[in-house]
mmCIF file of C-alpha atoms in Angstrom:
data_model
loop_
_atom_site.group_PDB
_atom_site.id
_atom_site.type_symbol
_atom_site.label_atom_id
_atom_site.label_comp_id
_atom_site.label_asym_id
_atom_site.label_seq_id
_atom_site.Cartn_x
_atom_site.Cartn_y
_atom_site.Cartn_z
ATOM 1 C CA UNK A 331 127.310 89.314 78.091
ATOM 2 C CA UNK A 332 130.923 89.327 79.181
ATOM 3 C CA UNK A 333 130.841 92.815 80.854
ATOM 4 C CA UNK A 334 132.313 92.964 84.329
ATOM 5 C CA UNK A 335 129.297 95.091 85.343
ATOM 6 C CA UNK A 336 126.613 92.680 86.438
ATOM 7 C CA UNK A 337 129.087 90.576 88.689
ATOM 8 C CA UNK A 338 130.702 93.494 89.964
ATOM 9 C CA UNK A 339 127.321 95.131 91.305
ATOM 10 C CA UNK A 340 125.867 91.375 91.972
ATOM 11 C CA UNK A 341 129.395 90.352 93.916
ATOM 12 C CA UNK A 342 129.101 94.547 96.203
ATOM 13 C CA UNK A 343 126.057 94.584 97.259
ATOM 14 C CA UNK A 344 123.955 90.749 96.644
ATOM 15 C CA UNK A 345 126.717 88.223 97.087
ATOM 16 C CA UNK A 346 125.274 84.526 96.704
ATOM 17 C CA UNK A 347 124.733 83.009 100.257
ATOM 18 C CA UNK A 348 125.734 86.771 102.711
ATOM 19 C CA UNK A 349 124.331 90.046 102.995
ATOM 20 C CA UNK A 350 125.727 93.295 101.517
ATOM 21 C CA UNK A 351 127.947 95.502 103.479
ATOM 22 C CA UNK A 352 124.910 97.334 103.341
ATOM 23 C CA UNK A 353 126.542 101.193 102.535
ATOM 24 C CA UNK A 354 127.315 102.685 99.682
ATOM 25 C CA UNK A 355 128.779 105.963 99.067
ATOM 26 C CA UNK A 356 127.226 108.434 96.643
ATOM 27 C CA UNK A 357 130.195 108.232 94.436
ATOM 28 C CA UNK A 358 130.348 104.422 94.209
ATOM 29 C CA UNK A 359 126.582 104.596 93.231
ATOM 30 C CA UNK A 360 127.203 106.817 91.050
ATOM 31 C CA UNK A 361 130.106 104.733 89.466
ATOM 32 C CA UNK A 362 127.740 101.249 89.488
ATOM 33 C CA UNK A 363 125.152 103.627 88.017
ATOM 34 C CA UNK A 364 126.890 104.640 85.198
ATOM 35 C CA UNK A 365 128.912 101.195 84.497
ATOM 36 C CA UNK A 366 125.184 99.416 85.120
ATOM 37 C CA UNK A 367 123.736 101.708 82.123
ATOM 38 C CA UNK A 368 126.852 101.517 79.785
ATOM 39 C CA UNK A 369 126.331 97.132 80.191
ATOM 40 C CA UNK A 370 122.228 97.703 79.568
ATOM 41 C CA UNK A 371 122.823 99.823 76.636
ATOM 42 C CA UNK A 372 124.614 96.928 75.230
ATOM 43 C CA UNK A 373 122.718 93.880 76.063
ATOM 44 C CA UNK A 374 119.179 94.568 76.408
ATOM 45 C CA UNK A 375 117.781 95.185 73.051
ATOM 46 C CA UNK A 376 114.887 97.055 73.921
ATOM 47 C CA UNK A 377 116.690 99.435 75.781
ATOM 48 C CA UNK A 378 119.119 100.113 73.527
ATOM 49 C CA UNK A 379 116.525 100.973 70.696
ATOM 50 C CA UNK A 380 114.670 102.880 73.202
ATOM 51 C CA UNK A 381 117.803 105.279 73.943
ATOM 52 C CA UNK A 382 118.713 105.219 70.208
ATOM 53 C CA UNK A 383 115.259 106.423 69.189
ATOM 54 C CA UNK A 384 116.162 109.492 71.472
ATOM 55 C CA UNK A 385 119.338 110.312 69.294
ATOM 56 C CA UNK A 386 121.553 110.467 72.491
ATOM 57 C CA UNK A 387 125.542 110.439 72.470
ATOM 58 C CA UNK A 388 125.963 107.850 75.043
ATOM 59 C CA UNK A 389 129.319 107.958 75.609
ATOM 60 C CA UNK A 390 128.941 111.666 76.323
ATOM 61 C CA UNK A 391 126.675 110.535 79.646
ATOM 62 C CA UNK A 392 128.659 111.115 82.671
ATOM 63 C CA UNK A 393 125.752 111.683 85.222
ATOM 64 C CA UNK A 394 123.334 109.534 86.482
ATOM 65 C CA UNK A 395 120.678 112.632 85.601
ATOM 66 C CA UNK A 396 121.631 112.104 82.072
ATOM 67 C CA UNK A 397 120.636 108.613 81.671
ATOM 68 C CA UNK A 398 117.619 107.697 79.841
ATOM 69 C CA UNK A 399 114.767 106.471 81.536
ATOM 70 C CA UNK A 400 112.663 103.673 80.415
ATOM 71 C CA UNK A 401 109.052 104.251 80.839
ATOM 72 C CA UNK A 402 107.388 101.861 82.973
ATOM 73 C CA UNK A 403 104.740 100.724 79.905
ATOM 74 C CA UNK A 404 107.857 98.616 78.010
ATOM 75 C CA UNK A 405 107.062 96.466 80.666
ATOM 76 C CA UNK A 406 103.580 95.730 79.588
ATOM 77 C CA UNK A 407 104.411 95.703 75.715
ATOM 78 C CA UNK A 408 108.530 94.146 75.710
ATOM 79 C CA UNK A 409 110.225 91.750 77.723
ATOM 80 C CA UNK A 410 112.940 93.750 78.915
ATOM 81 C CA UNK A 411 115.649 91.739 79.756
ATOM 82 C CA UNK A 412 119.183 91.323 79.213
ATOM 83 C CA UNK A 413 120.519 88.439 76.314
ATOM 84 C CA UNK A 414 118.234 86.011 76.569
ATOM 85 C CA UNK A 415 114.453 85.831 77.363
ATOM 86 C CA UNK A 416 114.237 82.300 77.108
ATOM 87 C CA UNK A 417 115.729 81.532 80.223
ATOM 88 C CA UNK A 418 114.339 83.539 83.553
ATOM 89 C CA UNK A 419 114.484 82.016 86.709
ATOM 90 C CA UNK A 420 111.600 83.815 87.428
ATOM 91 C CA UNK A 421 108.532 85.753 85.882
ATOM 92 C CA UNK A 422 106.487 88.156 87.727
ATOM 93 C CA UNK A 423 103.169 89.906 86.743
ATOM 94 C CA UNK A 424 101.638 92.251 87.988
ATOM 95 C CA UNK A 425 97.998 92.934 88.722
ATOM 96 C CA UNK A 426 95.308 93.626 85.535
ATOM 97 C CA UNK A 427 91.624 93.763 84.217
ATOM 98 C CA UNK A 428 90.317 92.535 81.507
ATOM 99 C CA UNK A 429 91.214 95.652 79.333
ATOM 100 C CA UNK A 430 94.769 96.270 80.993
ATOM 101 C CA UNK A 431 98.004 93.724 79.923
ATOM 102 C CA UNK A 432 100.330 93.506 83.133
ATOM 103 C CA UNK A 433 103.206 94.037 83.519
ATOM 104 C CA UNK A 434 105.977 91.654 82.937
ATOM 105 C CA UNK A 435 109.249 91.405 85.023
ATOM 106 C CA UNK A 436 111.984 88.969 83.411
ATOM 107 C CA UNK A 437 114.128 87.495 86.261
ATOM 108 C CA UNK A 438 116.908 86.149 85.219
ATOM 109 C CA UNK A 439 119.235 85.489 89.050
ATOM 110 C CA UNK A 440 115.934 85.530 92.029
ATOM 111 C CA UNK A 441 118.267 85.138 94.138
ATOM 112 C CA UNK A 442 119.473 89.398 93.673
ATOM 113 C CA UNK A 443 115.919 89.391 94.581
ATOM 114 C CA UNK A 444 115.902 87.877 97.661
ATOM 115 C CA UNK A 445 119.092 89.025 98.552
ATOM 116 C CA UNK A 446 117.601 92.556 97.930
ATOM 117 C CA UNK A 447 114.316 92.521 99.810
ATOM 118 C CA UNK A 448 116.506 90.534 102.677
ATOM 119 C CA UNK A 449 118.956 93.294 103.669
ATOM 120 C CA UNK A 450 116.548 96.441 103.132
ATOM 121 C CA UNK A 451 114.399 94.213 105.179
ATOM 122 C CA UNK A 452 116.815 94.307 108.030
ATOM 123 C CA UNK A 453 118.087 98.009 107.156
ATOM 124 C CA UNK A 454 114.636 99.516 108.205
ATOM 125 C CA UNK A 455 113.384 96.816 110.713
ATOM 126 C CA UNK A 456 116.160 94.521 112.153
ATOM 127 C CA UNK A 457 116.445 90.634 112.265
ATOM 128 C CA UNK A 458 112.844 89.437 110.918
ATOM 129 C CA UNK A 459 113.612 86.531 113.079
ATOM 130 C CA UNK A 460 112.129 89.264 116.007
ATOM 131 C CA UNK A 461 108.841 89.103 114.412
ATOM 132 C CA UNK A 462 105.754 87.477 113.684
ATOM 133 C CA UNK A 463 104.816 88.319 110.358
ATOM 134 C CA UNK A 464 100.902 88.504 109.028
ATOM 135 C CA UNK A 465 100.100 88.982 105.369
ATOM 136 C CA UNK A 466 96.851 90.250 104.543
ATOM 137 C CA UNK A 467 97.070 90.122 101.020
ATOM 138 C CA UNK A 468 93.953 88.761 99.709
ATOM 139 C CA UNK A 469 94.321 90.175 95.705
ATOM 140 C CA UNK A 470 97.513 89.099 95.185
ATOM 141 C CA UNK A 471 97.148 85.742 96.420
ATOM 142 C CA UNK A 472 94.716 84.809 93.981
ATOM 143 C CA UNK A 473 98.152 84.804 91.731
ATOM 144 C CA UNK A 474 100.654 82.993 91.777
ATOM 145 C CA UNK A 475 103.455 85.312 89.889
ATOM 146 C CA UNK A 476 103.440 88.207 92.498
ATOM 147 C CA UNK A 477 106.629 89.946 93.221
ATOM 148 C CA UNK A 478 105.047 90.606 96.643
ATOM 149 C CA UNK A 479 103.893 87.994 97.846
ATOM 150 C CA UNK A 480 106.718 85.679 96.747
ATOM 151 C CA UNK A 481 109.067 88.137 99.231
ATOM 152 C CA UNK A 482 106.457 88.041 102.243
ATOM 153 C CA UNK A 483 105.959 84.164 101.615
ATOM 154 C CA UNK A 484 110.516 84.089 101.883
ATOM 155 C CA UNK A 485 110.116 87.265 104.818
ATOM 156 C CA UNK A 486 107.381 84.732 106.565
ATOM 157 C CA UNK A 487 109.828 81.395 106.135
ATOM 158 C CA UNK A 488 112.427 83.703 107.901
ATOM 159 C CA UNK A 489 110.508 84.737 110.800
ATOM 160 C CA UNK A 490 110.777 80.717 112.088
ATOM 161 C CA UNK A 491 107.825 81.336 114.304
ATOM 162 C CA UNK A 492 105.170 79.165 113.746
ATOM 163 C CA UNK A 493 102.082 82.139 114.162
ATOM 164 C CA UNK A 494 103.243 83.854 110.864
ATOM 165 C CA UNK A 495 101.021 83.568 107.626
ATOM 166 C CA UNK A 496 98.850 84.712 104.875
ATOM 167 C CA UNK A 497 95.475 85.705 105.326
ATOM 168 C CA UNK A 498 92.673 85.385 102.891
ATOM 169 C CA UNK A 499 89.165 86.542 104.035
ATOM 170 C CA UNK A 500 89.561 84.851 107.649
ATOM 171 C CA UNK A 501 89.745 88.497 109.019
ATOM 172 C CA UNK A 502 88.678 86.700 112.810
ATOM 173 C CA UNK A 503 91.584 84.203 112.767
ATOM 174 C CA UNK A 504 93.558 86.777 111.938
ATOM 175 C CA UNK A 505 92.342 89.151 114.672
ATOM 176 C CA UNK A 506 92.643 86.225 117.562
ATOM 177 C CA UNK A 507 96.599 85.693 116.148
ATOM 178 C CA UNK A 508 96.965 89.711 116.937
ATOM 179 C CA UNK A 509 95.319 89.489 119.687
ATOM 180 C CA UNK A 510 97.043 86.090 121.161
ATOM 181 C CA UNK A 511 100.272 88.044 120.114
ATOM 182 C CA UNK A 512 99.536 91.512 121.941
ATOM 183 C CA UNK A 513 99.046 89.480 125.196
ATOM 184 C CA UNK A 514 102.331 87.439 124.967
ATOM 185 C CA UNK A 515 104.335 90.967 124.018
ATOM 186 C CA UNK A 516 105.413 89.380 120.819
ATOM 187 C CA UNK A 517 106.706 91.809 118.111
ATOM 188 C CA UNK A 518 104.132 91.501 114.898
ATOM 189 C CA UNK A 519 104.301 92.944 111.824
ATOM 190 C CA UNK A 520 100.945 93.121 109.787
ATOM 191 C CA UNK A 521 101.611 93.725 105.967
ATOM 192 C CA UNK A 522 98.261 94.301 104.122
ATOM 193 C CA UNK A 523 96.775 95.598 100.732
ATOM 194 C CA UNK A 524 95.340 99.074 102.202
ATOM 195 C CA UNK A 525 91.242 97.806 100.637
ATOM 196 C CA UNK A 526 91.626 94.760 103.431
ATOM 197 C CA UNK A 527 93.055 96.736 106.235
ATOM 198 C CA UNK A 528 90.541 99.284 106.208
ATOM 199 C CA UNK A 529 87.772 96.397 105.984
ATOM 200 C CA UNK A 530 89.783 95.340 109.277
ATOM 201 C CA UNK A 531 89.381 98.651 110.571
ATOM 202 C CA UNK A 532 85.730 99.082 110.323
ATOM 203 C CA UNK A 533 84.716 95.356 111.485
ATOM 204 C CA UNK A 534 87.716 94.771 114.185
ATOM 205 C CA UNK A 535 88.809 98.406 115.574
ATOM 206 C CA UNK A 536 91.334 97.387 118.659
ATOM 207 C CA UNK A 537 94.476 99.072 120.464
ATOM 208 C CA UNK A 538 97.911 97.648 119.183
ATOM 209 C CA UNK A 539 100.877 98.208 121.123
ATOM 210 C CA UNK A 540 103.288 95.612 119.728
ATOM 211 C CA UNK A 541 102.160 95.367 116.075
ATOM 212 C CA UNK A 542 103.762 97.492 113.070
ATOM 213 C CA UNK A 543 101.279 98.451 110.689
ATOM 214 C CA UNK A 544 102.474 98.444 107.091
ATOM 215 C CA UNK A 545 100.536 99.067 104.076
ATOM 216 C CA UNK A 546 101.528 98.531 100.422
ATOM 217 C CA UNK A 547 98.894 100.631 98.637
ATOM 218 C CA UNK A 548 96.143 99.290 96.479
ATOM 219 C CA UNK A 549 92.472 100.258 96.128
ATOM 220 C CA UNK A 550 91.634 98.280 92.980
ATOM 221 C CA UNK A 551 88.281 99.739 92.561
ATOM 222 C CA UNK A 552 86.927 97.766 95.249
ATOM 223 C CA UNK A 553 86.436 100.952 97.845
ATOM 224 C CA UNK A 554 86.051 104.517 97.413
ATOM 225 C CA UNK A 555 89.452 105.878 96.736
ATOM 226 C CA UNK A 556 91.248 107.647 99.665
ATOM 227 C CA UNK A 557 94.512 109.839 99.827
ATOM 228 C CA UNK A 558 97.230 107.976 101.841
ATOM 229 C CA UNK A 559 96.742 110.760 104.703
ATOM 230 C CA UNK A 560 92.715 109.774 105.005
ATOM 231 C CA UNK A 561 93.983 106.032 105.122
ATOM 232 C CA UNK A 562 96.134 106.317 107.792
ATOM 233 C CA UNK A 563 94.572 108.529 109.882
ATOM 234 C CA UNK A 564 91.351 105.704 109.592
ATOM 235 C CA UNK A 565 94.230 102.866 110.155
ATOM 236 C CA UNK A 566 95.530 104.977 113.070
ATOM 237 C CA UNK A 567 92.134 105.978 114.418
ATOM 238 C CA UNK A 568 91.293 102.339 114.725
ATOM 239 C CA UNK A 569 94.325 100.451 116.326
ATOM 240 C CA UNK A 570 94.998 103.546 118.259
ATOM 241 C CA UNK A 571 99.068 103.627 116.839
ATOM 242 C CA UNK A 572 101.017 106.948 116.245
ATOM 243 C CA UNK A 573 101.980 105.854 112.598
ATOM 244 C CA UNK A 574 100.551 103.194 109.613
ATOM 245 C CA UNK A 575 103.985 102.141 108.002
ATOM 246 C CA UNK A 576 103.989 101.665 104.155
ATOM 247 C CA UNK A 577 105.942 100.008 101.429
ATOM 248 C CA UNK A 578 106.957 101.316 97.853
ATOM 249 C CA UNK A 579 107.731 98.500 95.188
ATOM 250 C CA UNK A 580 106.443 97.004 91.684
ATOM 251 C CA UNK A 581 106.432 94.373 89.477
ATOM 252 C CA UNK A 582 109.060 95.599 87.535
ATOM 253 C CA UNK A 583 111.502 96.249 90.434
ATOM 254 C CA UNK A 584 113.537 94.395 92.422
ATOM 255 C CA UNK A 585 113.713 96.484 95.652
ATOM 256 C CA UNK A 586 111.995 98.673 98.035
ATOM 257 C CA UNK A 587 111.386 102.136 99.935
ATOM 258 C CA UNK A 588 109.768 102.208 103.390
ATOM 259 C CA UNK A 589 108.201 104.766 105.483
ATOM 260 C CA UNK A 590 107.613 104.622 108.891
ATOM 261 C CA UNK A 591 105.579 107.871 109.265
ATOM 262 C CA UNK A 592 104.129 110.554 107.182
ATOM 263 C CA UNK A 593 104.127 108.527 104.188
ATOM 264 C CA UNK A 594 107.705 110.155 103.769
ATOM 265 C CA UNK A 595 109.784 106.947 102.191
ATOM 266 C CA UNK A 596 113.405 106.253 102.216
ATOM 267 C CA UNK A 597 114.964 104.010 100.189
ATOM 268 C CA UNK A 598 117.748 100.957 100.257
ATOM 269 C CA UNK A 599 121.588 102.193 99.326
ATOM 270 C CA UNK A 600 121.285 100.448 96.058
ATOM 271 C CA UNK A 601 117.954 102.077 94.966
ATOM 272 C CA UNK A 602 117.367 106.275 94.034
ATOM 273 C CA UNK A 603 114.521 108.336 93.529
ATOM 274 C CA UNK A 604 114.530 111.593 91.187
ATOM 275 C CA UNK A 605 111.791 113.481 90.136
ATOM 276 C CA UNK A 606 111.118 114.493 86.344
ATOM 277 C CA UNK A 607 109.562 117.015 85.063
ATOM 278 C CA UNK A 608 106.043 116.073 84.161
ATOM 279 C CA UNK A 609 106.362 118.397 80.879
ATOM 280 C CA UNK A 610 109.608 117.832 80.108
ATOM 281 C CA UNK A 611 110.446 114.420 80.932
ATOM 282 C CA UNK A 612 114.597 114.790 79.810
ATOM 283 C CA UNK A 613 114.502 117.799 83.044
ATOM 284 C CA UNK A 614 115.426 115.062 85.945
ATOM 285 C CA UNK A 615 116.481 115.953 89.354
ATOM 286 C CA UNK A 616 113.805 118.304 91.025
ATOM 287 C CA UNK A 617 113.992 118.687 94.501
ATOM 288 C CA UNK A 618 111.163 120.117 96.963
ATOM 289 C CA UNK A 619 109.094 119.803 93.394
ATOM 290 C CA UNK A 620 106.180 118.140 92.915
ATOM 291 C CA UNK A 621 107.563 116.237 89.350
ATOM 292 C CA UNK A 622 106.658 112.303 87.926
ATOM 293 C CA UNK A 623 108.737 109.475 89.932
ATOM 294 C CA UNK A 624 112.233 108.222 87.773
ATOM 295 C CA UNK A 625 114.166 105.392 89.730
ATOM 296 C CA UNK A 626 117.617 103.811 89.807
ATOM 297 C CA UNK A 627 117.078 100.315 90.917
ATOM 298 C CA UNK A 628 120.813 98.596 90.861
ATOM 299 C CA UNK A 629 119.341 95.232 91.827
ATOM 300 C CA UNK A 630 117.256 95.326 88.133
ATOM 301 C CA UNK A 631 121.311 94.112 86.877
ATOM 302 C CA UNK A 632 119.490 91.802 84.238
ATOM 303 C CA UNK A 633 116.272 93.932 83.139
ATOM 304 C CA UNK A 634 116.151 97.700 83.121
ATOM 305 C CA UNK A 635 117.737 99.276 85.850
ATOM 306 C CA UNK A 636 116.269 103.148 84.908
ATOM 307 C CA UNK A 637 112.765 103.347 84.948
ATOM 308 C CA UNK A 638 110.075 105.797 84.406
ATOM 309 C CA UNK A 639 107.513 105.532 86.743
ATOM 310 C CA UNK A 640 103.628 106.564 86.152
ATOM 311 C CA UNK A 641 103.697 107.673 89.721
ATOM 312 C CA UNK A 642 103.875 111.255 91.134
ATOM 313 C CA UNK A 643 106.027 112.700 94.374
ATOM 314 C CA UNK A 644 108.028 115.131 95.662
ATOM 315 C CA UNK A 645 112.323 114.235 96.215
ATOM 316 C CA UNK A 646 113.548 116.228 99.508
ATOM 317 C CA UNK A 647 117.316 117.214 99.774
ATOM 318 C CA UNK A 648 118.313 114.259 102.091
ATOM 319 C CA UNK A 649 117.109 111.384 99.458
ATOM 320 C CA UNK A 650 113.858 110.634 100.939
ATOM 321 C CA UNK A 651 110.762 110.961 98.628
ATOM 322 C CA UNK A 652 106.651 111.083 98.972
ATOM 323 C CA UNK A 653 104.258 109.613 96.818
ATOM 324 C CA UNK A 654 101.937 111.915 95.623
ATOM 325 C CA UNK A 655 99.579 110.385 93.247
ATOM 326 C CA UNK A 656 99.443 108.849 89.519
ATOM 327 C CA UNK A 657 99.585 110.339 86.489
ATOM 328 C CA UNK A 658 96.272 110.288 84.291
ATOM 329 C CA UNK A 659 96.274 110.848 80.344
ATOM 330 C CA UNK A 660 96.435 114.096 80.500
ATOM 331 C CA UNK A 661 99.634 114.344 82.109
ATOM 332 C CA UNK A 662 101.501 112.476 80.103
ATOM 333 C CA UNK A 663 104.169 113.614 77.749
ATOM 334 C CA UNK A 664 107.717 113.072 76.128
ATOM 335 C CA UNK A 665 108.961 110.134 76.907
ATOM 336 C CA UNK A 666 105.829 108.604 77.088
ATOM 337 C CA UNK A 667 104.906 109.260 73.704
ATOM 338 C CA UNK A 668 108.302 108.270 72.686
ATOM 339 C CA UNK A 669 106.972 105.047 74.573
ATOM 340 C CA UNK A 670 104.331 104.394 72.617
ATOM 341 C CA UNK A 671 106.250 104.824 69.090
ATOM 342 C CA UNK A 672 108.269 102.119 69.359
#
């Protein structure tokens, strides 16, 4: 792997030990795009025989619309991962039942990772050193290969205040530590799986005025299932705040989108949205569409940088994007069957 690719994006926008410059024009992403995909093409196998089973001319690709997307499942079924799989730094899983395989996420440099969820951090919400940070993550704790909580557990390090923590099922120690907090004025940041907020909701309903709300989806089968609207307008309805916060990421990437209201997300310079065509999977680029969720993720230099998401949204002119739902069976087509050919 003697590309210039990987360093160049790794040395613009995650240099080892700083923080990114933290812009990025739309023609320089479009340049890392398109050198990121031409370096993937040639050193991740499964990729490659992905994008060769389409019979596309690669070196006719010029646009970052034109680039084939990998759909999410590879994940579950390949370790996708550039050169070697022997040798991650890192592997992280995501959630599963009994009859589901999780996904897999090869990490071959964590520190892009950290790097990554450091500076969006700090985009969207300023020095995390301002905050007290709360995880109420129950699910994921119970393993020990999360994507997520390995971030909130760095995010919490960061904070250097001696109140932030993770949360199990001690809902009352965590609502005298919001409480404590709301008196003393101190800026808190609650990050929960939605199924534990809304239990703290319905058993602890109380006003915040200092604490950011931020969900990061999840339902799990443990509740009745609720559109993001009826969730936040419960979440709201109980802590008596304007806005719930949320946060878009995966297993298999390496950044994320926020949104601070409305459940409209934006995302970090180095990461896109665009919205496919749920019948015609190769038609990329809807805007003000409802279409199925394709992302550029620039910080996935050693896995798959172009994936095909199961999710469905809507992409709005300025680059911000809503999640709309999941695809079922029914919906899926294309490059999904292409997916499960190979």
């Amino acid at each position: 792997m003697k590309d210039t690719a990987p360093k160049l994006i790794a040395d613009r926008l995650f240099p080892k030990g700083g923080l990114s410059s933290q812009t990025l024009s739309e023609k320089e992403f479009e340049s890392l795009t398109l050198q990121l995909f031409r370096f993937q093409y040639e050193n991740n196998k499964v990729y490659a025989d992905y994008v060769n089973a389409l019979d596309i001319n690669v070196s006719g690709i010029t646009k970052i619309t034109e680039i084939p997307y990998l759909p999410i499942s590879f994940f579950k079924s390949h370790q996708v991962i550039c050169g070697d799989a022997e040798k991650p730094e890192q592997i992280f899983q995501s959630s599963s039942t009994t009859s589901d395989i999780p996904s897999s996420h090869f990490v071959k440099d964590i520190s892009i990772y950290e790097n990554s969820f450091r500076v969006g951090f700090k985009l969207f919400y300023g020095d995390i050193s301002n905050y007290c940070l709360l995880a109420l993550l129950p699910s994921y704790l119970e393993r020990s290969n999360s994507s997520l909580v390995f971030m909130v557990d760095k995010l919490i390090k960061d904070t250097h205040n001696s109140g932030s923590g993770f949360y199990m099922s001690n809902y009352k120690e965590l609502v005298d530590k919001i409480r404590l907090n709301e008196a003393r004025g101190q800026r808190t940041l609650l990050i929960g799986v939605t199924y534990a907020l809304l239990k703290l909701a319905e058993e602890y309903p109380m006003e915040l005025r200092n604490t950011i709300i931020m969900e990061t989806g999840g339902m799990k089968g443990r509740r009745e299932e609720l559109t993001k609207q009826e969730v936040h307008q419960v979440l709201s309805t109980a802590f008596k705040v304007e806005a719930i916060h949320s946060e878009y990421g995966m297993t298999e990437l390496l950044s994320q989108a926020y949104s601070k209201e409305k459940g409209i997300f934006q995302c970090v310079p180095w990461m896109k949205v665009l919205i496919r065509d749920i019948y015609d999977p190769f038609h990329i680029g809807l805007v003000n569409e409802t279409g199925a969720i394709n992302i550029i993720d620039l910080a996935n230099i050693y896995s798959c940088a172009f994936i095909a998401t199961d999710d469905i949204g809507i992409a709005f002119p300025n680059g911000s994007f809503e999640v709309a739902g999941r695809l079922d069976n029914t919906d899926i087509r294309g490059c999904n069957i292409m997916a499960a050919e190979l």
